[in-house]
Amino acid sequence: FGPDHGGTLAYQDNLARQEQIAGDLDEAERLMTDSLERQVKLFGEKRQGTLVAINNLALLKLDRKKPAEALLLFQRCGEGLR
């Protein structure tokens, strides 16, 4: 499919969530951020998968004790729903 295919990006998001669950928050954040940047570039901010990726990254930021960054991401996700 290639690195920018929707299925590949969904797999990368799932892998990032597993890294988060396993406790490797640095790798999870790296994977989520990379995937999100590509999703926004390819599909825009209003696509359902992109909004899920933004939300997941916000949740990770909360796990990393970065509430200000999480809040910005949650707000960004809310804007995408409008």
mmCIF file of C-alpha atoms in Angstrom:
data_model
loop_
_atom_site.group_PDB
_atom_site.id
_atom_site.type_symbol
_atom_site.label_atom_id
_atom_site.label_comp_id
_atom_site.label_asym_id
_atom_site.label_seq_id
_atom_site.Cartn_x
_atom_site.Cartn_y
_atom_site.Cartn_z
ATOM 1 C CA PHE A 1 0.000 0.000 0.000
ATOM 2 C CA GLY A 2 2.791 2.431 0.749
ATOM 3 C CA PRO A 3 3.623 4.689 3.701
ATOM 4 C CA ASP A 4 0.870 7.233 2.958
ATOM 5 C CA HIS A 5 -1.989 4.791 2.406
ATOM 6 C CA GLY A 6 -4.901 5.119 4.826
ATOM 7 C CA GLY A 7 -4.526 1.478 5.875
ATOM 8 C CA THR A 8 -0.835 1.925 6.613
ATOM 9 C CA LEU A 9 -1.526 5.020 8.673
ATOM 10 C CA ALA A 10 -4.274 3.227 10.609
ATOM 11 C CA TYR A 11 -1.839 0.381 11.322
ATOM 12 C CA GLN A 12 0.754 2.891 12.519
ATOM 13 C CA ASP A 13 -1.812 4.449 14.867
ATOM 14 C CA ASN A 14 -2.660 1.003 16.256
ATOM 15 C CA LEU A 15 1.027 0.241 16.757
ATOM 16 C CA ALA A 16 1.452 3.563 18.555
ATOM 17 C CA ARG A 17 -1.427 2.715 20.913
ATOM 18 C CA GLN A 18 0.200 -0.634 21.688
ATOM 19 C CA GLU A 19 3.492 1.127 22.434
ATOM 20 C CA GLN A 20 1.586 3.467 24.747
ATOM 21 C CA ILE A 21 -0.044 0.543 26.554
ATOM 22 C CA ALA A 22 3.355 -1.170 26.853
ATOM 23 C CA GLY A 23 4.765 1.982 28.438
ATOM 24 C CA ASP A 24 7.043 3.187 25.636
ATOM 25 C CA LEU A 25 5.586 6.677 25.534
ATOM 26 C CA ASP A 26 8.473 8.160 23.531
ATOM 27 C CA GLU A 27 7.970 5.684 20.685
ATOM 28 C CA ALA A 28 4.201 6.024 20.891
ATOM 29 C CA GLU A 29 4.445 9.794 20.574
ATOM 30 C CA ARG A 30 6.885 9.549 17.683
ATOM 31 C CA LEU A 31 4.600 7.168 15.777
ATOM 32 C CA MET A 32 1.423 9.136 16.518
ATOM 33 C CA THR A 33 2.942 12.475 15.589
ATOM 34 C CA ASP A 34 4.342 11.130 12.317
ATOM 35 C CA SER A 35 1.065 9.494 11.361
ATOM 36 C CA LEU A 36 -0.979 12.563 12.287
ATOM 37 C CA GLU A 37 1.213 14.905 10.241
ATOM 38 C CA ARG A 38 0.835 12.672 7.187
ATOM 39 C CA GLN A 39 -2.915 12.266 7.680
ATOM 40 C CA VAL A 40 -3.441 16.023 7.888
ATOM 41 C CA LYS A 41 -1.347 16.555 4.771
ATOM 42 C CA LEU A 42 -3.108 13.830 2.788
ATOM 43 C CA PHE A 43 -6.692 13.946 4.054
ATOM 44 C CA GLY A 44 -7.182 17.175 6.002
ATOM 45 C CA GLU A 45 -8.260 17.845 9.575
ATOM 46 C CA LYS A 46 -11.963 17.001 9.214
ATOM 47 C CA ARG A 47 -11.618 13.346 8.209
ATOM 48 C CA GLN A 48 -12.826 10.931 10.883
ATOM 49 C CA GLY A 49 -9.534 9.011 11.007
ATOM 50 C CA THR A 50 -7.566 12.235 11.396
ATOM 51 C CA LEU A 51 -9.797 13.372 14.252
ATOM 52 C CA VAL A 52 -9.316 10.026 15.997
ATOM 53 C CA ALA A 53 -5.543 10.408 15.589
ATOM 54 C CA ILE A 54 -5.663 13.914 17.094
ATOM 55 C CA ASN A 55 -7.724 12.615 20.018
ATOM 56 C CA ASN A 56 -5.359 9.682 20.605
ATOM 57 C CA LEU A 57 -2.345 11.986 20.630
ATOM 58 C CA ALA A 58 -4.135 14.229 23.138
ATOM 59 C CA LEU A 59 -4.731 11.231 25.400
ATOM 60 C CA LEU A 60 -1.059 10.316 25.131
ATOM 61 C CA LYS A 61 -0.103 13.868 26.109
ATOM 62 C CA LEU A 62 -2.224 13.428 29.242
ATOM 63 C CA ASP A 63 -0.359 10.190 30.006
ATOM 64 C CA ARG A 64 2.877 12.144 29.644
ATOM 65 C CA LYS A 65 1.677 14.785 32.129
ATOM 66 C CA LYS A 66 1.419 17.480 29.449
ATOM 67 C CA PRO A 67 -2.111 18.811 30.012
ATOM 68 C CA ALA A 68 -1.583 22.105 28.167
ATOM 69 C CA GLU A 69 -0.540 20.266 24.993
ATOM 70 C CA ALA A 70 -3.420 17.821 25.430
ATOM 71 C CA LEU A 71 -5.915 20.658 25.752
ATOM 72 C CA LEU A 72 -4.726 22.243 22.503
ATOM 73 C CA LEU A 73 -5.143 18.914 20.715
ATOM 74 C CA PHE A 74 -8.610 18.340 22.179
ATOM 75 C CA GLN A 75 -9.603 21.845 21.030
ATOM 76 C CA ARG A 76 -8.182 21.113 17.575
ATOM 77 C CA CYS A 77 -10.232 17.934 17.443
ATOM 78 C CA GLY A 78 -13.358 19.846 18.447
ATOM 79 C CA GLU A 79 -12.753 22.392 15.702
ATOM 80 C CA GLY A 80 -12.536 19.554 13.196
ATOM 81 C CA LEU A 81 -16.017 18.404 14.164
ATOM 82 C CA ARG A 82 -17.579 21.746 13.232
#
